[in-house]
Amino acid sequence: MVDAGGSWTSRPADDEEGLALARALNVPPLVGQLLVRRGVVEPDQAQRFLSPRLEHLPNPLSMAGLERASNRLAEAILRREPVALYGDYDVDGVTSSALLTDFLRHHGLEPRVYIPHRLREGYGLHRDGLETLAREGARLLVTLDCGITAVEEVRFANELGLDVIVVDHHRCPVDLPPAFRDAQSAATFV
């Protein structure tokens, strides 16, 4: 945190635990203290945090609904269905839109990308944008960095005939939007 004078201040932490971790890792004391504040307290855990490796990442399929969403996206690719990407206007949404566009182009699709205007539309899914994408023929809509709280908007997209996959890292609310529904289970994917 920065105070009004421009100086950095930090929350108190267990200095001894941070110093011990710093010594064990041979890193500056501040690094040890920051790790402890993040809940990383064991040297092996800290080493994995500081030097991540692909084999240490969790299995992506452990994310709820990812397999169904992947299957739906693969189906769209195989059937050459029109896909729309609805990305947030910030760096997460724009970068996600660019990466997924590149992936889909590599697989022969030309997705329609919709990024809402920051000042006119603001954050989140908007009915006008959803209507435009449906009118242009999209069958599958993938939201990127938005949509996790858009229960009514996703329901509206479903009414327009869009299957919706929500890709969003924000905290999930209690009531999830009625996103992509697997034909067999009718379970909601978010």
XYZ file of C-alpha atoms in Angstrom:
190
model
C 0.000 0.000 0.000
C 1.246 3.553 -0.714
C 0.507 6.443 1.637
C -0.237 9.977 0.421
C 3.459 10.864 0.553
C 4.376 8.084 -1.864
C 6.041 5.812 0.707
C 5.294 2.101 0.772
C 3.773 0.684 3.918
C 3.006 -2.952 4.564
C 0.916 -5.062 6.891
C 2.659 -6.546 9.906
C 3.789 -10.123 9.522
C 5.543 -12.692 11.661
C 9.044 -11.331 11.165
C 10.728 -14.400 12.637
C 8.858 -16.765 10.332
C 9.646 -14.550 7.328
C 13.318 -14.290 8.273
C 13.599 -18.054 8.784
C 12.027 -18.677 5.390
C 14.335 -16.111 3.774
C 17.396 -17.814 5.287
C 16.210 -21.261 4.161
C 15.731 -20.001 0.598
C 18.740 -17.675 0.538
C 16.557 -14.717 -0.468
C 16.265 -11.197 0.983
C 14.264 -10.908 4.227
C 11.538 -8.885 2.500
C 10.894 -11.783 0.096
C 10.500 -14.171 3.031
C 8.098 -11.787 4.745
C 6.027 -11.316 1.581
C 5.801 -15.065 1.103
C 4.579 -15.521 4.677
C 1.943 -12.803 4.135
C 0.717 -14.792 1.123
C 0.424 -17.911 3.243
C 3.502 -19.552 1.724
C 5.376 -20.690 4.817
C 7.167 -23.955 4.008
C 10.488 -23.828 2.095
C 9.427 -26.420 -0.515
C 6.118 -24.602 -1.041
C 8.017 -21.302 -1.382
C 10.464 -22.820 -3.870
C 7.563 -23.965 -6.051
C 6.006 -20.514 -5.774
C 9.222 -18.701 -6.718
C 10.306 -21.140 -9.449
C 7.104 -22.581 -10.912
C 7.250 -25.529 -13.291
C 4.546 -26.887 -15.569
C 4.508 -30.252 -13.827
C 3.586 -28.510 -10.567
C 0.442 -26.965 -12.004
C -2.812 -28.663 -11.079
C -4.563 -30.713 -13.730
C -6.658 -28.200 -15.716
C -9.502 -30.713 -15.835
C -9.822 -30.337 -12.070
C -11.507 -26.985 -12.745
C -15.262 -27.424 -12.515
C -16.863 -27.742 -15.933
C -13.687 -27.382 -17.963
C -14.005 -30.745 -19.683
C -17.584 -30.009 -20.783
C -16.631 -26.529 -21.950
C -13.642 -27.910 -23.865
C -15.848 -30.518 -25.501
C -18.377 -27.853 -26.514
C -15.641 -25.681 -28.002
C -14.173 -28.695 -29.838
C -17.643 -29.469 -31.190
C -17.921 -25.899 -32.485
C -14.548 -26.257 -34.210
C -15.442 -29.597 -35.808
C -18.837 -28.325 -36.981
C -17.392 -24.971 -38.084
C -19.978 -23.171 -35.964
C -19.872 -19.390 -35.673
C -18.197 -18.530 -32.359
C -18.303 -15.147 -30.646
C -15.896 -14.000 -27.961
C -17.104 -11.372 -25.502
C -14.064 -10.017 -23.686
C -13.844 -7.407 -20.986
C -12.101 -4.169 -21.971
C -9.256 -4.569 -19.461
C -5.940 -6.327 -19.989
C -7.321 -9.704 -18.835
C -10.256 -9.609 -21.240
C -8.353 -8.243 -24.223
C -5.440 -10.655 -23.784
C -7.795 -13.610 -23.338
C -9.701 -12.563 -26.456
C -6.482 -12.327 -28.465
C -5.228 -15.727 -27.287
C -8.513 -17.521 -27.946
C -8.846 -15.786 -31.327
C -5.398 -17.062 -32.265
C -6.308 -20.584 -31.124
C -9.600 -20.624 -33.030
C -7.999 -19.225 -36.197
C -5.385 -21.953 -35.980
C -8.299 -24.410 -36.027
C -10.010 -22.823 -39.013
C -12.544 -20.531 -37.353
C -12.799 -16.765 -37.548
C -14.413 -15.754 -34.256
C -16.344 -12.525 -33.882
C -14.741 -10.587 -31.034
C -16.788 -8.113 -29.043
C -15.109 -5.830 -26.511
C -17.549 -3.393 -24.867
C -16.688 0.300 -24.934
C -15.302 1.181 -21.520
C -17.169 4.497 -21.167
C -20.407 3.826 -23.050
C -21.034 0.236 -21.958
C -18.820 -0.342 -18.951
C -17.960 -3.705 -17.453
C -19.868 -6.912 -18.072
C -22.266 -8.446 -20.544
C -24.807 -6.154 -22.184
C -28.029 -7.067 -23.955
C -27.270 -4.895 -26.996
C -23.962 -6.657 -27.552
C -25.548 -10.078 -27.076
C -28.312 -9.228 -29.561
C -25.725 -8.075 -32.090
C -23.725 -11.292 -31.780
C -26.826 -13.486 -32.077
C -28.098 -11.465 -35.056
C -24.705 -11.936 -36.746
C -25.162 -15.706 -36.443
C -23.098 -16.745 -33.433
C -24.064 -20.130 -31.984
C -21.486 -20.308 -29.201
C -20.509 -17.375 -27.010
C -17.393 -17.489 -24.835
C -17.160 -14.723 -22.256
C -13.644 -13.790 -21.206
C -12.976 -12.065 -17.879
C -16.671 -11.286 -17.421
C -20.002 -13.012 -17.019
C -19.670 -14.766 -13.672
C -22.267 -12.462 -12.084
C -24.364 -11.950 -15.244
C -27.226 -14.323 -14.433
C -29.896 -12.370 -16.316
C -27.664 -11.545 -19.283
C -26.598 -15.183 -19.757
C -30.226 -16.259 -19.484
C -31.034 -13.658 -22.176
C -28.208 -14.999 -24.380
C -29.650 -18.508 -23.983
C -33.052 -17.182 -25.088
C -31.348 -15.768 -28.188
C -30.109 -19.285 -29.005
C -26.536 -18.869 -27.797
C -24.693 -21.538 -25.859
C -22.563 -19.643 -23.343
C -19.247 -20.614 -21.788
C -18.163 -18.260 -19.011
C -14.400 -17.947 -18.492
C -13.878 -15.636 -15.549
C -11.413 -15.557 -12.670
C -13.531 -13.334 -10.446
C -15.127 -14.716 -7.299
C -18.193 -16.833 -8.009
C -21.458 -15.607 -6.533
C -23.915 -17.969 -4.870
C -26.218 -17.878 -7.911
C -24.278 -18.771 -11.042
C -25.456 -17.755 -14.499
C -27.208 -20.433 -16.591
C -24.221 -20.870 -18.870
C -23.519 -23.743 -21.270
C -25.682 -26.712 -20.473
C -24.546 -30.195 -21.403
C -27.318 -31.956 -23.317
C -26.963 -35.139 -21.245
C -26.767 -33.686 -17.752
C -28.244 -30.201 -18.154
C -25.687 -29.160 -15.545
C -24.553 -25.566 -15.595
C -20.996 -24.819 -16.657
C -19.295 -21.718 -15.411
